[in-house]
Coordinates of C-alpha atoms in Angstrom, one line a residue:
Chain A
M1 CA 97.0 128.0 121.2
I2 CA 99.1 129.9 123.7
E3 CA 102.5 131.3 122.5
E4 CA 104.7 131.0 125.3
K5 CA 108.4 131.7 126.2
G6 CA 110.4 128.7 127.0
I7 CA 111.7 127.9 130.5
L8 CA 115.2 127.4 131.7
F9 CA 115.5 124.2 133.8
I10 CA 118.6 123.7 135.9
L11 CA 119.5 120.1 137.0
S12 CA 122.0 120.0 139.6
G13 CA 123.3 118.1 142.7
P14 CA 126.3 116.8 144.3
S15 CA 128.9 115.0 142.2
G16 CA 128.3 111.3 141.7
V17 CA 124.5 111.7 142.1
G18 CA 123.8 110.7 138.4
K19 CA 123.0 114.2 136.8
G20 CA 124.4 113.1 133.4
T21 CA 122.5 109.8 133.5
V22 CA 119.2 111.4 134.2
R23 CA 119.8 114.1 131.8
K24 CA 120.7 111.7 129.0
A25 CA 117.6 109.6 129.7
L26 CA 115.3 112.7 129.8
F27 CA 116.6 113.8 126.4
E28 CA 115.8 110.5 124.8
R29 CA 112.1 110.8 126.0
D30 CA 111.8 114.6 125.3
P31 CA 113.2 115.6 122.0
D32 CA 111.6 119.1 122.3
L33 CA 114.2 120.0 125.0
K34 CA 117.1 122.1 124.1
Y35 CA 120.4 121.2 125.8
S36 CA 122.4 124.3 126.9
I37 CA 125.6 124.4 124.8
S38 CA 128.7 125.5 126.9
M39 CA 131.3 127.9 125.8
T40 CA 135.0 127.0 126.3
T41 CA 138.5 128.2 125.5
R42 CA 139.9 124.6 125.2
E43 CA 140.9 123.6 121.8
K44 CA 138.3 122.0 119.6
R45 CA 139.0 118.2 119.3
P46 CA 138.6 116.1 116.2
G47 CA 134.9 115.2 115.5
E48 CA 133.7 118.2 117.5
T49 CA 131.6 121.0 115.9
D50 CA 131.4 124.5 116.9
G51 CA 128.0 125.5 118.0
I52 CA 127.0 121.7 118.7
D53 CA 129.7 120.4 121.2
Y54 CA 130.7 123.8 122.4
F55 CA 131.0 127.4 121.3
Y56 CA 134.8 127.7 121.1
K57 CA 136.3 131.0 122.1
T58 CA 139.8 132.5 122.7
Q59 CA 140.9 133.5 126.2
E60 CA 140.4 137.1 125.2
E61 CA 137.0 136.7 123.9
F62 CA 136.0 134.6 127.0
Q63 CA 137.4 137.2 129.4
E64 CA 135.5 139.9 127.6
L65 CA 132.2 137.9 127.9
I66 CA 132.9 137.6 131.6
K67 CA 133.5 141.3 132.0
N68 CA 130.2 142.1 130.1
N69 CA 128.2 139.5 132.1
Q70 CA 127.4 137.6 129.1
L71 CA 127.7 134.3 131.0
L72 CA 125.0 132.8 133.2
E73 CA 128.1 131.0 135.1
Y74 CA 131.7 130.1 134.3
A75 CA 134.7 128.0 135.9
Q76 CA 138.1 127.5 135.1
Y77 CA 139.7 124.0 134.9
V78 CA 143.4 123.4 134.0
N79 CA 143.8 126.8 132.4
N80 CA 140.7 126.7 130.4
Y81 CA 137.4 128.5 130.8
Y82 CA 134.0 126.7 130.5
G83 CA 130.7 128.6 130.8
T84 CA 127.2 129.1 129.8
P85 CA 126.5 131.9 127.3
R86 CA 123.5 134.0 128.2
A87 CA 122.8 134.9 124.5
Y88 CA 122.1 131.3 123.5
V89 CA 120.0 130.6 126.4
E90 CA 117.9 133.8 126.0
E91 CA 117.5 133.5 122.2
T92 CA 116.3 129.8 122.7
L93 CA 113.8 130.8 125.3
E94 CA 112.4 133.5 123.2
A95 CA 111.9 131.0 120.4
G96 CA 109.6 129.1 122.8
K97 CA 111.9 126.3 123.4
D98 CA 113.0 125.0 126.9
V99 CA 116.5 125.0 127.8
F100 CA 117.9 122.3 130.0
L101 CA 121.2 122.9 131.8
E102 CA 123.0 120.1 133.8
I103 CA 125.6 121.4 136.1
E104 CA 127.6 121.3 139.4
V105 CA 126.2 122.9 142.6
Q106 CA 128.5 125.8 142.3
G107 CA 127.7 126.7 138.8
A108 CA 123.9 126.3 139.6
L109 CA 124.2 128.8 142.5
Q110 CA 126.0 131.3 139.9
V111 CA 123.0 130.7 137.3
K112 CA 120.5 131.3 140.3
E113 CA 122.2 134.8 140.7
N114 CA 122.3 135.6 137.1
F115 CA 119.0 134.1 136.0
P116 CA 116.7 133.8 139.0
E117 CA 113.5 133.0 136.9
G118 CA 115.1 129.6 136.0
V119 CA 113.7 126.4 137.7
F120 CA 116.2 124.7 139.8
I121 CA 116.0 121.1 140.4
F122 CA 118.3 119.6 143.1
L123 CA 119.0 115.7 142.3
F124 CA 119.3 114.0 145.7
P125 CA 121.5 111.0 146.4
P126 CA 119.7 107.9 147.4
S127 CA 122.3 107.4 150.1
L128 CA 120.8 110.2 152.1
E129 CA 117.5 108.6 151.7
E130 CA 118.9 105.6 153.4
L131 CA 120.5 107.6 156.0
K132 CA 117.1 109.4 156.6
N133 CA 115.5 106.0 156.9
R134 CA 118.0 104.9 159.7
I135 CA 117.3 108.2 161.5
I136 CA 113.6 107.4 161.3
N137 CA 114.1 103.8 162.5
R138 CA 116.2 105.2 165.4
G139 CA 119.3 103.5 163.9
T140 CA 121.7 100.7 165.3
E141 CA 124.7 102.8 164.3
S142 CA 126.8 104.5 166.8
S143 CA 125.6 108.1 167.6
E144 CA 129.0 109.5 166.5
L145 CA 128.6 108.2 163.0
V146 CA 125.0 109.3 162.9
L147 CA 126.1 112.7 163.9
N148 CA 128.9 112.9 161.2
R149 CA 126.3 111.9 158.5
L150 CA 123.8 114.4 159.8
K151 CA 126.5 117.2 159.5
E152 CA 127.2 116.2 155.9
A153 CA 123.5 116.1 155.2
R154 CA 123.0 119.3 156.9
K155 CA 125.5 120.9 154.4
E156 CA 123.7 119.5 151.4
I157 CA 120.5 120.8 152.9
E158 CA 121.8 124.3 153.1
L159 CA 122.6 124.2 149.4
M160 CA 119.2 122.8 148.6
D161 CA 117.6 126.0 149.8
A162 CA 118.5 127.7 146.7
Y163 CA 116.5 125.2 144.7
D164 CA 112.9 125.0 143.8
Y165 CA 112.4 121.2 143.6
V166 CA 114.1 118.2 145.0
V167 CA 114.4 114.8 143.2
V168 CA 115.8 111.8 144.8
N169 CA 117.6 109.7 142.1
D170 CA 116.7 106.4 143.6
N171 CA 116.1 105.0 140.1
V172 CA 116.7 106.8 136.8
D173 CA 113.2 106.1 135.4
H174 CA 111.5 107.6 138.4
A175 CA 113.9 110.5 138.4
V176 CA 113.2 111.2 134.9
E177 CA 109.4 110.9 135.4
K178 CA 109.4 113.4 138.1
V179 CA 111.6 115.9 136.3
Q180 CA 109.1 115.7 133.4
A181 CA 106.0 116.3 135.8
I182 CA 108.0 119.4 136.9
I183 CA 108.7 120.6 133.4
Q184 CA 104.9 120.1 132.5
S185 CA 103.6 121.7 135.7
E186 CA 106.0 124.7 135.4
H187 CA 104.3 125.4 132.0
L188 CA 100.9 125.4 133.7
K189 CA 101.8 128.1 136.2
R190 CA 99.1 130.7 136.3
E191 CA 101.7 133.6 136.6
R192 CA 103.4 132.5 133.2
I193 CA 100.1 132.1 131.2
A194 CA 97.2 134.1 132.8
K195 CA 97.9 137.3 130.7
Q196 CA 97.7 135.2 127.5
Y197 CA 94.5 133.6 128.5
K198 CA 92.9 136.9 129.2
K199 CA 94.1 138.3 125.9
L200 CA 92.7 135.1 124.2
L201 CA 89.3 135.8 125.8
E202 CA 89.3 139.4 125.0
A203 CA 89.9 138.5 121.3
E204 CA 86.8 136.4 121.4
L205 CA 84.5 139.0 122.8
Chain B
M1 CA 110.4 107.4 152.6
I2 CA 109.9 110.8 153.7
E3 CA 106.8 111.2 155.9
E4 CA 105.0 114.2 154.4
K5 CA 101.8 115.8 155.1
G6 CA 99.2 115.7 152.2
I7 CA 98.4 118.6 150.1
L8 CA 95.2 120.1 149.5
F9 CA 94.3 120.6 145.9
I10 CA 91.4 122.8 144.8
L11 CA 90.0 122.3 141.2
S12 CA 87.8 125.1 140.3
G13 CA 86.6 127.3 137.3
P14 CA 83.7 128.5 135.7
S15 CA 80.5 126.5 135.6
G16 CA 80.1 124.4 132.4
V17 CA 83.9 123.9 132.2
G18 CA 83.8 120.2 133.1
K19 CA 85.1 120.3 136.6
G20 CA 83.1 117.2 137.6
T21 CA 84.2 115.2 134.6
V22 CA 87.9 115.8 135.2
R23 CA 87.6 115.2 138.8
K24 CA 85.9 112.0 138.3
A25 CA 88.3 110.7 135.6
L26 CA 91.2 111.9 138.0
F27 CA 89.9 109.8 140.8
E28 CA 89.6 106.7 138.6
R29 CA 93.2 106.8 138.0
D30 CA 94.5 108.0 141.3
P31 CA 92.9 105.9 144.1
D32 CA 95.1 107.5 146.8
L33 CA 93.6 110.9 146.5
K34 CA 90.9 111.7 149.1
Y35 CA 87.8 113.5 148.0
S36 CA 86.8 116.2 150.3
I37 CA 83.4 115.3 151.9
S38 CA 81.1 118.3 152.3
M39 CA 79.0 119.1 155.2
T40 CA 75.2 119.8 154.7
T41 CA 72.0 120.7 156.6
R42 CA 69.8 119.0 154.0
E43 CA 68.2 115.9 154.8
K44 CA 69.9 112.5 154.1
R45 CA 68.2 110.8 151.0
P46 CA 67.8 107.0 150.9
G47 CA 71.0 105.5 150.0
E48 CA 73.2 108.1 151.4
T49 CA 75.6 107.5 154.3
D50 CA 76.7 110.0 156.9
G51 CA 80.5 110.4 156.4
I52 CA 80.6 109.3 152.8
D53 CA 78.1 111.3 150.8
Y54 CA 78.0 114.0 153.3
F55 CA 78.4 115.0 156.9
Y56 CA 74.7 115.7 158.0
K57 CA 74.2 118.4 160.4
T58 CA 71.5 120.4 162.0
Q59 CA 71.1 124.3 161.3
E60 CA 72.1 125.0 164.6
E61 CA 75.3 122.8 164.4
F62 CA 76.1 124.3 161.0
Q63 CA 75.8 127.9 162.2
E64 CA 78.0 127.0 165.2
L65 CA 80.7 125.5 162.9
I66 CA 80.4 128.9 160.8
K67 CA 80.9 131.0 164.0
N68 CA 83.9 129.1 165.0
N69 CA 85.5 129.2 161.6
Q70 CA 85.5 125.3 161.2
L71 CA 84.5 125.5 157.6
L72 CA 87.0 126.4 154.7
E73 CA 84.0 127.6 152.7
Y74 CA 80.3 127.4 152.9
A75 CA 77.1 128.5 150.9
Q76 CA 73.5 128.4 151.3
Y77 CA 71.1 127.1 148.5
V78 CA 67.3 126.7 149.0
N79 CA 67.5 127.2 152.7
N80 CA 70.2 124.6 153.2
Y81 CA 73.9 125.1 154.1
Y82 CA 76.7 123.2 152.2
G83 CA 80.3 123.6 153.4
T84 CA 83.7 122.1 153.6
P85 CA 84.7 121.1 157.0
R86 CA 88.2 122.1 158.0
A87 CA 88.6 119.2 160.6
Y88 CA 88.2 116.5 158.0
V89 CA 90.5 118.1 155.5
E90 CA 93.2 118.8 158.1
E91 CA 93.0 115.3 159.7
T92 CA 93.4 113.8 156.3
L93 CA 96.4 115.8 155.4
E94 CA 98.0 115.0 158.6
A95 CA 97.5 111.4 157.8
G96 CA 99.7 112.1 154.7
K97 CA 97.0 111.9 152.2
D98 CA 96.2 114.4 149.6
V99 CA 92.7 116.0 149.6
F100 CA 91.1 117.0 146.4
L101 CA 88.3 119.6 146.3
E102 CA 86.1 120.3 143.3
I103 CA 84.3 123.6 143.8
E104 CA 82.8 126.6 142.3
V105 CA 84.8 129.8 142.0
Q106 CA 83.2 131.6 144.8
G107 CA 83.9 128.7 147.1
A108 CA 87.4 128.5 146.0
L109 CA 88.1 132.0 146.9
Q110 CA 86.9 131.4 150.4
V111 CA 89.0 128.4 150.7
K112 CA 91.9 130.7 149.5
E113 CA 91.3 132.9 152.4
N114 CA 91.0 130.2 155.0
F115 CA 93.7 127.8 153.8
P116 CA 96.1 129.6 151.5
E117 CA 98.6 126.9 151.6
G118 CA 96.3 125.0 149.3
V119 CA 97.2 124.5 145.6
F120 CA 94.6 126.3 143.4
I121 CA 94.0 124.9 139.9
F122 CA 91.8 126.8 137.4
L123 CA 90.0 124.8 134.8
F124 CA 89.9 126.8 131.7
P125 CA 87.4 126.5 128.7
P126 CA 89.1 125.9 125.4
S127 CA 87.0 128.8 124.2
L128 CA 84.0 130.9 125.3
E129 CA 82.2 129.4 122.2
E130 CA 82.9 125.9 123.6
L131 CA 81.8 127.0 127.0
K132 CA 78.5 128.2 125.7
N133 CA 77.9 125.0 123.7
R134 CA 78.5 123.0 127.0
I135 CA 76.2 125.1 128.9
I136 CA 73.6 124.8 126.2
N137 CA 74.0 121.1 125.8
R138 CA 73.2 120.5 129.3
G139 CA 69.7 121.4 128.0
T140 CA 68.5 122.5 131.4
E141 CA 68.8 126.2 130.9
S142 CA 66.8 128.7 129.0
S143 CA 68.6 131.0 126.6
E144 CA 68.5 134.0 128.9
L145 CA 69.9 131.7 131.7
V146 CA 72.8 130.6 129.3
L147 CA 73.7 134.2 128.5
N148 CA 73.7 135.0 132.3
R149 CA 75.9 132.1 132.9
L150 CA 78.3 133.1 130.4
K151 CA 78.5 136.5 131.8
E152 CA 79.1 135.0 135.2
A153 CA 82.0 132.7 133.7
R154 CA 83.7 135.8 132.1
K155 CA 83.7 137.4 135.5
E156 CA 85.0 134.2 137.1
I157 CA 87.8 134.0 134.6
E158 CA 88.9 137.4 135.8
L159 CA 89.3 135.8 139.1
M160 CA 92.0 133.5 137.8
D161 CA 94.8 135.6 139.6
A162 CA 93.9 133.9 142.8
Y163 CA 95.1 130.5 141.3
D164 CA 98.5 128.7 141.2
Y165 CA 97.9 126.8 137.9
V166 CA 95.6 127.0 134.7
V167 CA 94.8 123.9 132.9
V168 CA 92.8 124.0 129.6
N169 CA 90.1 121.5 129.5
D170 CA 90.2 120.8 125.7
N171 CA 90.3 117.2 126.3
V172 CA 89.5 115.4 129.6
D173 CA 92.5 112.9 129.2
H174 CA 94.9 115.8 128.7
A175 CA 93.5 118.0 131.7
V176 CA 93.7 114.8 133.9
E177 CA 97.2 114.2 132.8
K178 CA 98.2 117.8 133.5
V179 CA 96.5 117.8 137.0
Q180 CA 98.4 114.7 137.8
A181 CA 101.7 116.3 136.8
I182 CA 100.8 119.2 139.2
I183 CA 100.0 116.9 142.0
Q184 CA 103.3 115.0 141.5
S185 CA 105.6 118.3 141.1
E186 CA 104.0 119.9 144.2
H187 CA 105.2 117.0 146.2
L188 CA 108.8 117.7 144.9
K189 CA 108.9 121.4 146.0
R190 CA 112.0 122.0 147.9
E191 CA 110.1 124.1 150.5
R192 CA 107.9 121.1 151.3
I193 CA 110.6 118.5 151.5
A194 CA 113.4 120.5 153.0
K195 CA 111.4 121.2 156.1
Q196 CA 110.7 117.6 156.6
Y197 CA 114.6 116.9 156.1
K198 CA 115.4 119.5 158.5
K199 CA 112.7 118.3 161.1
L200 CA 114.3 114.8 161.0
L201 CA 117.6 116.2 161.6
E202 CA 116.8 118.4 164.4
A203 CA 115.0 115.6 166.1
E204 CA 118.3 113.6 166.4
L205 CA 120.7 116.6 167.3

């Protein structure tokens, strides 16, 4: 069969949309996926393991990694750094395993810049779906409220433009099923596999 | 729900690869798909219905359609024309239904030229050996003809680069499942959905 590199999938979306829930349900169904392990400067807590919960680094080590562009994205919260190590992701992909990264929108945009070959999935809140229905039905709301909501929606849509896919999280099972279809079909893309098929064919002749 | 246009899916691949079998199994599982109805100049046979089995046209009508670029592809066999009418495909897509076209490689390349926004799926034989067996097992071909068809198949596989996806037909169920994943994920593509959201918003502002 075909020996293929893994693919980096990034699941993102506005806070509160349910990224964690969808990711968790996805991992229960697809044990072959590797969850991207973050790097942090915060202290290891009891029960945590280096290389499983996080990769633990000192402030100096972390800043060195930033300097050398060794992080796909990073952010600082309460004096501690958190980030996604490029090396772990690349080694896992080289080993033929998909890596799955669940992350806030700002982080995803950083990843997009540092790793554009990733597949970016935007998880969309069902509330916009409702809003959209109201718009379609030429709603009963005041036009002022509709306008405000549309402005909000517009901001979200601008962020959406960096993504490859949009999945509405109206229901966790539906959302997971859709993400699984994306993962499967991305592996069928001709540009990823055509070279290998042609090689296979030449070997036969 | 979002009111989305349908998508034209083109399933193609070398002769003997099993396009017809995969298409048939797919249609049994997905009754929402519309099969593209061909147009022909050959005589209607007993039991056939215009607009179901084919659209029946005279030679003059067909040539007029060719002249006016009203066919996504066409070919001539034994003095009769066969082709895919653009109008039927476009009307079905406008009505929000996906159209599925199963076709030879040469026809698919014509469709690609006339309708590049289609999603092109290449059905790949599990091996050339297997393809050869399948062609032989049809039993309708002399060994010389089998060799010719194999040569043709190799050439057709070289044309894979015009396609979006490659699906190995090692097993009908697997192949159908993969095509279904492609259909589902293509509907989740941001570039298709974001446009719809924007249209909806612009209509209100």
